Tab-separated table of C-alpha atoms in Angstrom:
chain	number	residue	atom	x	y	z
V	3	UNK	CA	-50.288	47.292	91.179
V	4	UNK	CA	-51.187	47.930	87.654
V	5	UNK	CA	-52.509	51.587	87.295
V	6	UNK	CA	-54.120	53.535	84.815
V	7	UNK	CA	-53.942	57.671	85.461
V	8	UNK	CA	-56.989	59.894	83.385
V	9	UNK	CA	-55.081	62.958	84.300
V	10	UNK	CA	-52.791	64.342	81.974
V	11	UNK	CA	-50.535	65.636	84.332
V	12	UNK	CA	-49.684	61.860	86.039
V	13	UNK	CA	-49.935	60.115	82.460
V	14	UNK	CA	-46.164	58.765	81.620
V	15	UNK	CA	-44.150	60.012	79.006
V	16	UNK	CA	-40.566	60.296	77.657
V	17	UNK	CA	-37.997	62.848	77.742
V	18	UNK	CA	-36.273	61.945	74.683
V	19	UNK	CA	-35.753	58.283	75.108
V	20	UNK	CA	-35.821	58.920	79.061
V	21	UNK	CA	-38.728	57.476	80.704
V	22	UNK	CA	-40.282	59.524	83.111
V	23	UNK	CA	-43.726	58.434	85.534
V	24	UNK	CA	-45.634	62.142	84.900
V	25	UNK	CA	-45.674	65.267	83.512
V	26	UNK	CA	-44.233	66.915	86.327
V	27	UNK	CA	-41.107	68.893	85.942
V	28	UNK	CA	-39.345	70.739	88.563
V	29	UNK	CA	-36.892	73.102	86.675
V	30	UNK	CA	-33.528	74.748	87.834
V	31	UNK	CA	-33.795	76.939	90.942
V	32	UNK	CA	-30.493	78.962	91.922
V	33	UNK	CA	-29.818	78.325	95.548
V	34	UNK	CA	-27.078	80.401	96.387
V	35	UNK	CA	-25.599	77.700	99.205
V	36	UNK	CA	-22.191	76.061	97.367
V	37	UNK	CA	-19.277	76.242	99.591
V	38	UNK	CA	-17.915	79.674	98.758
V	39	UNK	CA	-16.208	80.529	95.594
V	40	UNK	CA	-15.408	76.571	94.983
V	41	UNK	CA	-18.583	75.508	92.564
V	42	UNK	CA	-19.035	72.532	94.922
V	43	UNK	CA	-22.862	71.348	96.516
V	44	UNK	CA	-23.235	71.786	100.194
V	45	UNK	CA	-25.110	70.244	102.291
V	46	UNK	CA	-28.010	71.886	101.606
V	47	UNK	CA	-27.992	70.662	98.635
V	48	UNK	CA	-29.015	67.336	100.053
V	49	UNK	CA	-31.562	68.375	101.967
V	50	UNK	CA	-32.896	70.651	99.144
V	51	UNK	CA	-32.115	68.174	96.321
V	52	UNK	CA	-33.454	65.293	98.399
V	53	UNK	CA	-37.013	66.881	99.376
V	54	UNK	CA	-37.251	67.392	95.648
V	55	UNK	CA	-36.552	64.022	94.650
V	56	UNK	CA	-38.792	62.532	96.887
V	57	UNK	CA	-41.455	65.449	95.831
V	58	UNK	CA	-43.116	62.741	93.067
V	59	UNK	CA	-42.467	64.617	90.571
V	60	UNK	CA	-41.751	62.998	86.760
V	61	UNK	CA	-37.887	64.798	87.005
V	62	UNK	CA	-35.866	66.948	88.961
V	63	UNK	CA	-33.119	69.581	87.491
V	64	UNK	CA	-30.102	70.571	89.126
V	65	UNK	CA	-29.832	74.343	89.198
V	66	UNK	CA	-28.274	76.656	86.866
V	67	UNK	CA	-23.915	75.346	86.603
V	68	UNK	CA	-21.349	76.417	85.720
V	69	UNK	CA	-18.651	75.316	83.005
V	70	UNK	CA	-16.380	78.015	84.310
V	71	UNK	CA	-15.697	79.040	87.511
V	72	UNK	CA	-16.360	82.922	85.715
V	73	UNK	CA	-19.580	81.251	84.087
V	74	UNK	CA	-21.783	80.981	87.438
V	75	UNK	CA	-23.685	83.455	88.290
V	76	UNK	CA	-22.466	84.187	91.931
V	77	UNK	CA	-20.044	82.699	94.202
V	78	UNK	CA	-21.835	80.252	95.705
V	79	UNK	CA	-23.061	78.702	92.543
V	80	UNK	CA	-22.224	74.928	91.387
V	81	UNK	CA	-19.850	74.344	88.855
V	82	UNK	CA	-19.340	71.110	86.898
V	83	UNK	CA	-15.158	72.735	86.062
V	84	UNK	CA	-13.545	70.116	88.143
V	85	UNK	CA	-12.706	66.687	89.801
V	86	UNK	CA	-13.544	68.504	92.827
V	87	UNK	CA	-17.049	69.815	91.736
V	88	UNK	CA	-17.657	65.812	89.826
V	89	UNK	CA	-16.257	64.356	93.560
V	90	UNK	CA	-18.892	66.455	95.287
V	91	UNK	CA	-21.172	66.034	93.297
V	92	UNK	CA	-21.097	62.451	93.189
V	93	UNK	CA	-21.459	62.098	96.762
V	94	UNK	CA	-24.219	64.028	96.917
V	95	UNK	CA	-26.432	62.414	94.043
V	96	UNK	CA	-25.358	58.376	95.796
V	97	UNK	CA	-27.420	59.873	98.738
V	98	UNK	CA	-30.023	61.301	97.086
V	99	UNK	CA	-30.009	57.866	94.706
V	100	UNK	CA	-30.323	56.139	97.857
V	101	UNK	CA	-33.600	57.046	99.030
V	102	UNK	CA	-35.107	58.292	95.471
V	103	UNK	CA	-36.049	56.773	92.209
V	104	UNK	CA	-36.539	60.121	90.344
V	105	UNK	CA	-34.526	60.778	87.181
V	106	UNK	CA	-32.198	63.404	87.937
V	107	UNK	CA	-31.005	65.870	84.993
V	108	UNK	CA	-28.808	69.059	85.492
V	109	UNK	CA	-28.914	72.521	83.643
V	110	UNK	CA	-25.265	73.631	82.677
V	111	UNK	CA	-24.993	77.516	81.929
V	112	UNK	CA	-22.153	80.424	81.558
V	113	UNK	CA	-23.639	83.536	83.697
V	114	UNK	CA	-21.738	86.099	80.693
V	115	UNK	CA	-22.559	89.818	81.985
V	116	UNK	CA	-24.894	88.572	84.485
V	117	UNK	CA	-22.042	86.584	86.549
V	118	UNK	CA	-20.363	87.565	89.422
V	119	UNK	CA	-23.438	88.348	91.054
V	120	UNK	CA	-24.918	89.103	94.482
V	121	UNK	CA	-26.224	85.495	96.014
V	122	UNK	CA	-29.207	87.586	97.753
V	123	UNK	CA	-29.190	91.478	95.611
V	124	UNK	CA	-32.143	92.777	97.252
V	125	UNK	CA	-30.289	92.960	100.916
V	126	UNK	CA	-27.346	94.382	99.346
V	127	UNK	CA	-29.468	96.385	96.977
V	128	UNK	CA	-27.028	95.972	94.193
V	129	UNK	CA	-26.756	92.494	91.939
V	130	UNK	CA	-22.727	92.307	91.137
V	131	UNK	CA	-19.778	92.218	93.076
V	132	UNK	CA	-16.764	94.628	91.684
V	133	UNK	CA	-14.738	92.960	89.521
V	134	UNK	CA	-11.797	92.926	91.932
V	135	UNK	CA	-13.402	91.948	94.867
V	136	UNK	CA	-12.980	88.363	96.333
V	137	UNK	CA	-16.377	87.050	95.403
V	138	UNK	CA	-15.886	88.710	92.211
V	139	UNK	CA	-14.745	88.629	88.538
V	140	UNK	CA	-14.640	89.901	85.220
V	141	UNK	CA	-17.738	89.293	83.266
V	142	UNK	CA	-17.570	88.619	79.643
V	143	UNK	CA	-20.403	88.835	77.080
V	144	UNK	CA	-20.803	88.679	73.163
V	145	UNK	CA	-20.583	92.610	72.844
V	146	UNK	CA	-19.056	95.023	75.867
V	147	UNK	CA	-22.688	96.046	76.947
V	148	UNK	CA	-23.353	96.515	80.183
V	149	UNK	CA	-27.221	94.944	81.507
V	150	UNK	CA	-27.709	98.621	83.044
V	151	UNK	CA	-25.447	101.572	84.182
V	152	UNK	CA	-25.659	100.113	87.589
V	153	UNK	CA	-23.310	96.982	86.238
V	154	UNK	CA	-19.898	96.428	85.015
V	155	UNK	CA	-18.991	96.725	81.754
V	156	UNK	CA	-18.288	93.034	80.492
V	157	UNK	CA	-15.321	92.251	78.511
V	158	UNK	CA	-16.343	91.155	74.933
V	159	UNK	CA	-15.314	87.376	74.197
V	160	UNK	CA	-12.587	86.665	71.221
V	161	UNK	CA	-13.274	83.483	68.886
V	162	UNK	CA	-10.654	81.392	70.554
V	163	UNK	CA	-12.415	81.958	73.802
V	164	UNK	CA	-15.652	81.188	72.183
V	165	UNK	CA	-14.344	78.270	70.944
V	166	UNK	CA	-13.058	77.297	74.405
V	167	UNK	CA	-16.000	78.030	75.958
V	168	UNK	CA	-18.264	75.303	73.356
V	169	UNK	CA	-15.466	72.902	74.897
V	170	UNK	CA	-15.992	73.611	77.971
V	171	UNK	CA	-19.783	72.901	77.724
V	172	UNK	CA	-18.297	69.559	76.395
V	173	UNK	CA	-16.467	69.207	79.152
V	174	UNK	CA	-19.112	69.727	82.097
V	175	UNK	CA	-21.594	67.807	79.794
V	176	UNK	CA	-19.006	64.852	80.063
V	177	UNK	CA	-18.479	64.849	83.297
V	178	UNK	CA	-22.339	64.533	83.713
V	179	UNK	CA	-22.438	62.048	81.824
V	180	UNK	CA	-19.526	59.112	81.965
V	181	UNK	CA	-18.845	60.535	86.064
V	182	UNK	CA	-22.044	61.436	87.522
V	183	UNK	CA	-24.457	59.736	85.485
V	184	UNK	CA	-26.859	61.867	85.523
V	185	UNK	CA	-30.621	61.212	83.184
V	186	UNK	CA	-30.524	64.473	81.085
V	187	UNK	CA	-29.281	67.609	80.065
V	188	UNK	CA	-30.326	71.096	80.060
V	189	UNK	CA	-28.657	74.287	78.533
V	190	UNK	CA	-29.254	76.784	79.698
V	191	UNK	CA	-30.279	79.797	76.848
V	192	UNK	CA	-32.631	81.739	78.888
V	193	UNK	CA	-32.817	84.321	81.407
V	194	UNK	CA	-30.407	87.300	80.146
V	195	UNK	CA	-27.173	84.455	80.565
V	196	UNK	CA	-24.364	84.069	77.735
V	197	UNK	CA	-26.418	81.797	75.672
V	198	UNK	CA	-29.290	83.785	75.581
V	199	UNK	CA	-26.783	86.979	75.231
V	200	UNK	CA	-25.127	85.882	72.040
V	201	UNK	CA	-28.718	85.181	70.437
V	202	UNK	CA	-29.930	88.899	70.540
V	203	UNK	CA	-29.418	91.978	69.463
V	204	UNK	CA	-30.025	94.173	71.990
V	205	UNK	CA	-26.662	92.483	73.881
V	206	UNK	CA	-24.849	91.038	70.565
V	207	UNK	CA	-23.088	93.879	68.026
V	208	UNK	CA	-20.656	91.810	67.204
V	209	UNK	CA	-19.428	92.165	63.248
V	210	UNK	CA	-17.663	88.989	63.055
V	211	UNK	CA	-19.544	85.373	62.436
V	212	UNK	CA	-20.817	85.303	65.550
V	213	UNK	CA	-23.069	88.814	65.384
V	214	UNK	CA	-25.505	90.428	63.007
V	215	UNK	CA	-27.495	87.928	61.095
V	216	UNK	CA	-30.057	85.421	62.822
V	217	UNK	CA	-27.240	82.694	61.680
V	218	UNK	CA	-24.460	84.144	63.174
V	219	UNK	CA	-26.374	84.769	66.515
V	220	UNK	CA	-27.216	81.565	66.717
V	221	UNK	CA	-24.474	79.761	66.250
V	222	UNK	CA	-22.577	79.540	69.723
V	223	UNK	CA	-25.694	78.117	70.974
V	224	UNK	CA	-25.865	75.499	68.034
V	225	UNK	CA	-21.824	74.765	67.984
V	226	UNK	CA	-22.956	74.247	72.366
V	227	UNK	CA	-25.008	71.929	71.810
V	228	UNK	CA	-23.526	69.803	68.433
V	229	UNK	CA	-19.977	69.484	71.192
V	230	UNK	CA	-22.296	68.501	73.781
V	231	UNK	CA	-24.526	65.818	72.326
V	232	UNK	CA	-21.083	64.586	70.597
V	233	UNK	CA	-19.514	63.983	73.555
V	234	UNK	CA	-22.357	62.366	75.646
V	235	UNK	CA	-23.939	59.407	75.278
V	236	UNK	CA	-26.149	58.950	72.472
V	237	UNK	CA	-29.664	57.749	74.216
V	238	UNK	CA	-28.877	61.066	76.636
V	239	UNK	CA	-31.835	63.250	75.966
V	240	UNK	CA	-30.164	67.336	76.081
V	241	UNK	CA	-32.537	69.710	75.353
V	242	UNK	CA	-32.525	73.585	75.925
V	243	UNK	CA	-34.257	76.367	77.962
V	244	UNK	CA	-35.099	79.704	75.813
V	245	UNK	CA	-36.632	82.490	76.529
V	246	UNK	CA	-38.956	82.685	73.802
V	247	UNK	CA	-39.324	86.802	73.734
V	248	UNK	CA	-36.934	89.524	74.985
V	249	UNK	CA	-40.032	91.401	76.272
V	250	UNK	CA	-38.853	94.625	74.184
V	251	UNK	CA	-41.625	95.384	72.223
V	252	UNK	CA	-40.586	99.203	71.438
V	253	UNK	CA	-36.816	98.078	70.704
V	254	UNK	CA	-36.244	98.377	66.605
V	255	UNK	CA	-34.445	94.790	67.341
V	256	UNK	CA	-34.812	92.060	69.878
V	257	UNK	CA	-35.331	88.590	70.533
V	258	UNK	CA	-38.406	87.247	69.840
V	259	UNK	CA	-41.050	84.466	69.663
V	260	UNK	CA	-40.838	83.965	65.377
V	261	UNK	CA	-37.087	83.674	66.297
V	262	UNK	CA	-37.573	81.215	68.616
V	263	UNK	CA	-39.840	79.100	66.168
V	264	UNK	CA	-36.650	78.938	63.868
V	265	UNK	CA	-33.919	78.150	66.572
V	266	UNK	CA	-36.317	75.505	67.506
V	267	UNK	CA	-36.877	74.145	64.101
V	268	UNK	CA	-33.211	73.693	63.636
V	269	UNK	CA	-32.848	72.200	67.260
V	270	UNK	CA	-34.837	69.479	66.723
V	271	UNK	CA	-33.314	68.468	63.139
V	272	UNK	CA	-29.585	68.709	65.519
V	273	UNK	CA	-31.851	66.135	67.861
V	274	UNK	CA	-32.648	68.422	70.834
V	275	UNK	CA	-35.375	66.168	72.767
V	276	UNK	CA	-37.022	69.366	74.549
V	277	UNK	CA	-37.600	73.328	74.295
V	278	UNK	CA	-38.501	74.419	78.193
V	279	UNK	CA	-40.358	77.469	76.916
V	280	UNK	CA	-39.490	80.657	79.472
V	281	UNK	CA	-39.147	84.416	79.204
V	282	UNK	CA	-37.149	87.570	79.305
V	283	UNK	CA	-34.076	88.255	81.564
V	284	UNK	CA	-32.139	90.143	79.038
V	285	UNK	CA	-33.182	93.987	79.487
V	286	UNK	CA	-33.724	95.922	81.853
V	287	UNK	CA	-36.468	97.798	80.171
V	288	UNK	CA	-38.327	94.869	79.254
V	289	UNK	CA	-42.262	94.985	79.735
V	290	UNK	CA	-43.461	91.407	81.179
V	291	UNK	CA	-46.865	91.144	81.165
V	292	UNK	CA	-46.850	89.157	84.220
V	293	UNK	CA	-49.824	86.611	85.298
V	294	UNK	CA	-50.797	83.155	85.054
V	295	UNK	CA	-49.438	80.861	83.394
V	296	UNK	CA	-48.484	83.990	80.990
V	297	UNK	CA	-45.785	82.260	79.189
V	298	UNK	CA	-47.760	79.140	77.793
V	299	UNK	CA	-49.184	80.009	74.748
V	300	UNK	CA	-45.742	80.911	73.551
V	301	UNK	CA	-45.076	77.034	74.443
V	302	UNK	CA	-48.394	76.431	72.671
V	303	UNK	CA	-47.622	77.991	69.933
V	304	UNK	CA	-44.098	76.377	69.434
V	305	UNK	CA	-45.532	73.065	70.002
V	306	UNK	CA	-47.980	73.976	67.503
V	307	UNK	CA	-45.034	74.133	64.784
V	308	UNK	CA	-42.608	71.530	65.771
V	309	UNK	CA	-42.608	67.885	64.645
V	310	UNK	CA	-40.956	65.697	67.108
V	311	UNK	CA	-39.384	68.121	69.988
V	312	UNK	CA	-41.065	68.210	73.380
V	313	UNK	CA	-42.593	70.823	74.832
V	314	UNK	CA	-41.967	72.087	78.595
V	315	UNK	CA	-44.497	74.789	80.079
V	316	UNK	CA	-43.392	77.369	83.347
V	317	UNK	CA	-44.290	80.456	84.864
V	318	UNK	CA	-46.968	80.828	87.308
V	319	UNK	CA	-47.836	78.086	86.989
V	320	UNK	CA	-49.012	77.111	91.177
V	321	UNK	CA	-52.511	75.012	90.726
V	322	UNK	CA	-52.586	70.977	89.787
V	323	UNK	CA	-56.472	71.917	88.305
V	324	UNK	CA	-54.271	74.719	86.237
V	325	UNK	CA	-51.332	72.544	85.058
V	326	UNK	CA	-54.112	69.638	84.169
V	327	UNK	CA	-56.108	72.887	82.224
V	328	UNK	CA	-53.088	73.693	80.022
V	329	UNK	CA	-52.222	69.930	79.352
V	330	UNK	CA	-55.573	69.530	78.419
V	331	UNK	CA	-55.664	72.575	75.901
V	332	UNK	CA	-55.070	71.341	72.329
V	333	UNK	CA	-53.481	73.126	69.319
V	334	UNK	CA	-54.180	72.412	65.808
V	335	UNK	CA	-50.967	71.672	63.263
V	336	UNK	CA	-52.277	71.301	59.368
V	337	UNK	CA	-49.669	69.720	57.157
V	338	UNK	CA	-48.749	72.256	54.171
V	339	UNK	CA	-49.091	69.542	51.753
V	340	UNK	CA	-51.766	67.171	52.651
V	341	UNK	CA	-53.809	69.282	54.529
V	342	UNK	CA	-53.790	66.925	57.102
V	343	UNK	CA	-55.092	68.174	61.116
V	344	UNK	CA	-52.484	66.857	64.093
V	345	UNK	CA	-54.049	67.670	67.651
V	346	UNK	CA	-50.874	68.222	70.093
V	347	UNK	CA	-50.871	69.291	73.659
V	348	UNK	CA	-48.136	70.707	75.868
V	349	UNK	CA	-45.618	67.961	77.133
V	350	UNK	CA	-44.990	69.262	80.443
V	351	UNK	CA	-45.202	70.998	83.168
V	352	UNK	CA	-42.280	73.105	85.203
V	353	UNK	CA	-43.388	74.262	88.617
V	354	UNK	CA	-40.834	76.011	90.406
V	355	UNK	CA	-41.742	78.225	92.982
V	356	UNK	CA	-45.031	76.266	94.071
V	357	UNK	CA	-42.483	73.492	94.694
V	358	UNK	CA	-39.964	75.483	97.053
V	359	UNK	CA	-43.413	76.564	99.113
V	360	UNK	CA	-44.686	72.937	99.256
V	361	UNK	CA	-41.717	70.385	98.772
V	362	UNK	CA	-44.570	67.766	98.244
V	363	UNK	CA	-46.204	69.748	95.462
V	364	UNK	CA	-46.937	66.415	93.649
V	365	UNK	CA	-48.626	64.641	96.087
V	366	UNK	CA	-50.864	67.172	96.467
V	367	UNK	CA	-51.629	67.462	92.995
V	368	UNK	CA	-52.354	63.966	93.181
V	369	UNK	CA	-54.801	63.881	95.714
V	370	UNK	CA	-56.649	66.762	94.237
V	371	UNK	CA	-57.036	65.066	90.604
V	372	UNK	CA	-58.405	62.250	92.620
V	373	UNK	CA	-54.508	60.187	90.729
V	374	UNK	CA	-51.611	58.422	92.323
V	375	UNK	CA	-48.106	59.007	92.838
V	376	UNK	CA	-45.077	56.981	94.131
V	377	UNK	CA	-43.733	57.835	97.185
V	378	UNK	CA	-41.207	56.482	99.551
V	379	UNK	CA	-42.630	54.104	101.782
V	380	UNK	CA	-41.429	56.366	104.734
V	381	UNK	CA	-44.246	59.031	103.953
V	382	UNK	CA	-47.147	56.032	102.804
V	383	UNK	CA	-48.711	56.814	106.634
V	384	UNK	CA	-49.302	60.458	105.045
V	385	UNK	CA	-52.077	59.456	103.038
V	386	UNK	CA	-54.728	62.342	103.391
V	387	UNK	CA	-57.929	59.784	103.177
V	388	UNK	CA	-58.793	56.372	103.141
V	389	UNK	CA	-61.568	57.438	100.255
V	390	UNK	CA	-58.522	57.050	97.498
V	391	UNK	CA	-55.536	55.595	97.531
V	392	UNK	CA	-53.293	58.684	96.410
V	393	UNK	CA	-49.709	56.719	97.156
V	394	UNK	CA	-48.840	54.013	94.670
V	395	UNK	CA	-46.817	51.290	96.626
V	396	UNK	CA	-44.589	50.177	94.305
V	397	UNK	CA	-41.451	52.328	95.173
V	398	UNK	CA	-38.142	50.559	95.152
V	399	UNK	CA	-34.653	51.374	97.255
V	400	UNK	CA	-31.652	50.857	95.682
């Protein structure tokens, strides 16, 4: 059935050169349910996994992973270390490929100072493990600073364990690749977590070429993602979350959105395919103003300014008639030297936490733009209405 969507948010796109049915993204979720201490997916993970793949959404993202077994963020995080972790891993995604058609990408991450975390901190009320404790470790950062006085002190990193750590990146991204064969990348430079660590000030004092100047605090994440896309594929798209502001207006220096303009810029001459434009995470004193779709016109403006990277929306974002609203919503780029006007919209939507609430997310999205989506055939006796078609019949099983 040949179909042509007028909503934004079901129009097809691509990721890069990765081909994806809509606009609809759902990003990396921690889960806190890998078999303890080992990195490796649990069975949850195919039932969670599977209800998003089957969700109708454009792609799904594998939560937050670990190169390191010190780089997740708790416990019972995934790592992508080991044969083990690839062997689980692959089991997992040939069921999930089994009964889904949706691209599946993964985010690989290092936790720094924010590792060795509680899975669930607000019933323990505390967020890390001691460092000698079973489901503990030793957290390492750019700079020994602390998140708060409630945390450890983490150990700062020397350059040969920098240097190890860019190969391990390689490594996981590998493994992703050539053993799991998975549709995309993500790294993970968001949130408060190594990446994001080494890129500002308020958590990098370092001296040395990897501290002080914008270069020097950007270059672990740039030497990441150069091993990465070197040892992948090339037709892989790997792109990068950010968080576009530190939220620290009253620091003297932070990380910010003009910063975040000219990692981006440099990005996307290195080839990165997307910027999935998020917030904060590094301070505890940071001031979020927190609402509705709150981080988008930091996405706006970045799309506003780059050339040929896409651009991925999140946070709060919960409606389908608001995610079609900020697709919609047009920026204006003027060429310096022909004066020329470019309209460009958003790329993308995340939804995250809409998703976890209503697994099928998409179909209702589709239904309420009055658009289609493909489902399994399992769930085509779901269809709300005989008034319009919502389920496109055209799915496939392997």
């Amino acid at each position: 059935m040949s179909y042509t969507p007028k909503a934004a948010l079901f129009t097809p796109w691509k990721l890069g050169n990765l081909p994806l049915s809509n606009r609809i993204i759902i990003p990396p979720m921690c889960m806190y349910h890998c078999e303890e201490g080992t990195g490796c997916p649990s069975a949850f993970h195919r039932m969670h996994l599977g209800s998003m793949a089957t969700s109708g959404a454009g792609l799904v993202i594998i939560e937050a992973t670990g190169v390191t077994p010190e780089g997740r963020i708790s416990s019972k995080c995934p790592g992508l270390w080991s044969e083990e972790n690839t062997a689980a891993f692959q089991a997992l995604l040939s069921d999930i490929r089994s009964y889904s058609q949706t691209p599946i990408a993964i985010q690989l991450g290092h936790a720094g100072r924010k590792g060795s975390s509680y899975p669930t901190p607000e019933v323990h009320g505390k967020r890390q493990y001691p460092a000698d404790s079973a489901q503990g470790w030793q957290t390492v950062a750019p700079s020994a600073i602390p998140f708060d006085d409630t945390e450890m002190t983490p150990r700062a990193l020397t350059v040969p364990e920098i240097k190890e750590l860019v190969e391990a990146f390689a490594v996981a991204a590998e493994r992703a690749d050539k053993q799991l064969h998975l549709d995309g990348i993500e790294l993970h430079g968001a949130h408060g977590y190594l990446l994001h660590q080494f890129l500002s000030p308020l958590s990098n004092t370092r001296t040395d070429a990897y501290g002080g100047s914008f270069d020097n605090r950007i270059r672990f994440l740039l030497e990441v993602f150069d091993a990465v896309k070197a040892r992948v594929r090339p037709d892989l798209p790997v792109w990068v979350r950010l968080s576009s502001t530190d939220w620290m207006p009253d620091a003297p220096a932070s990380w910010d959105l003009a910063q975040t303009v000219r990692l981006c810029q440099i990005l996307e001459e290195r080839g990165c395919a997307a910027v999935h434009v998020s917030s904060g995470g590094l301070h505890a004193a940071q001031k979020i103003p927190v609402s509705p779709g709150y981080q988008v016109p930091h996405a706006l403006h970045l799309k506003r300014v780059l050339k040929k990277m896409a651009v991925i929306a999140v946070g709060l974002i919960t409606e389908a008639v608001q995610a079609e609203t900020i697709l919609q919503s047009k920026v204006v780029d003027v060429d310096e030297k022909t004066g020329k006007e470019t309209e460009k919209s958003i790329d993308a939507i995340a939804v995250a936490r809409a998703v976890l609430f209503n697994p099928h997310w998409p179909y209702q999205a589709a239904y309420e733009l009055q658009e289609k989506v493909v489902v399994p055939p399992s769930y085509y006796r779901a269809e709300p209405t005989p008034n319009h078609q919502t389920f496109l019949k055209t799915f496939k099983y392997q």
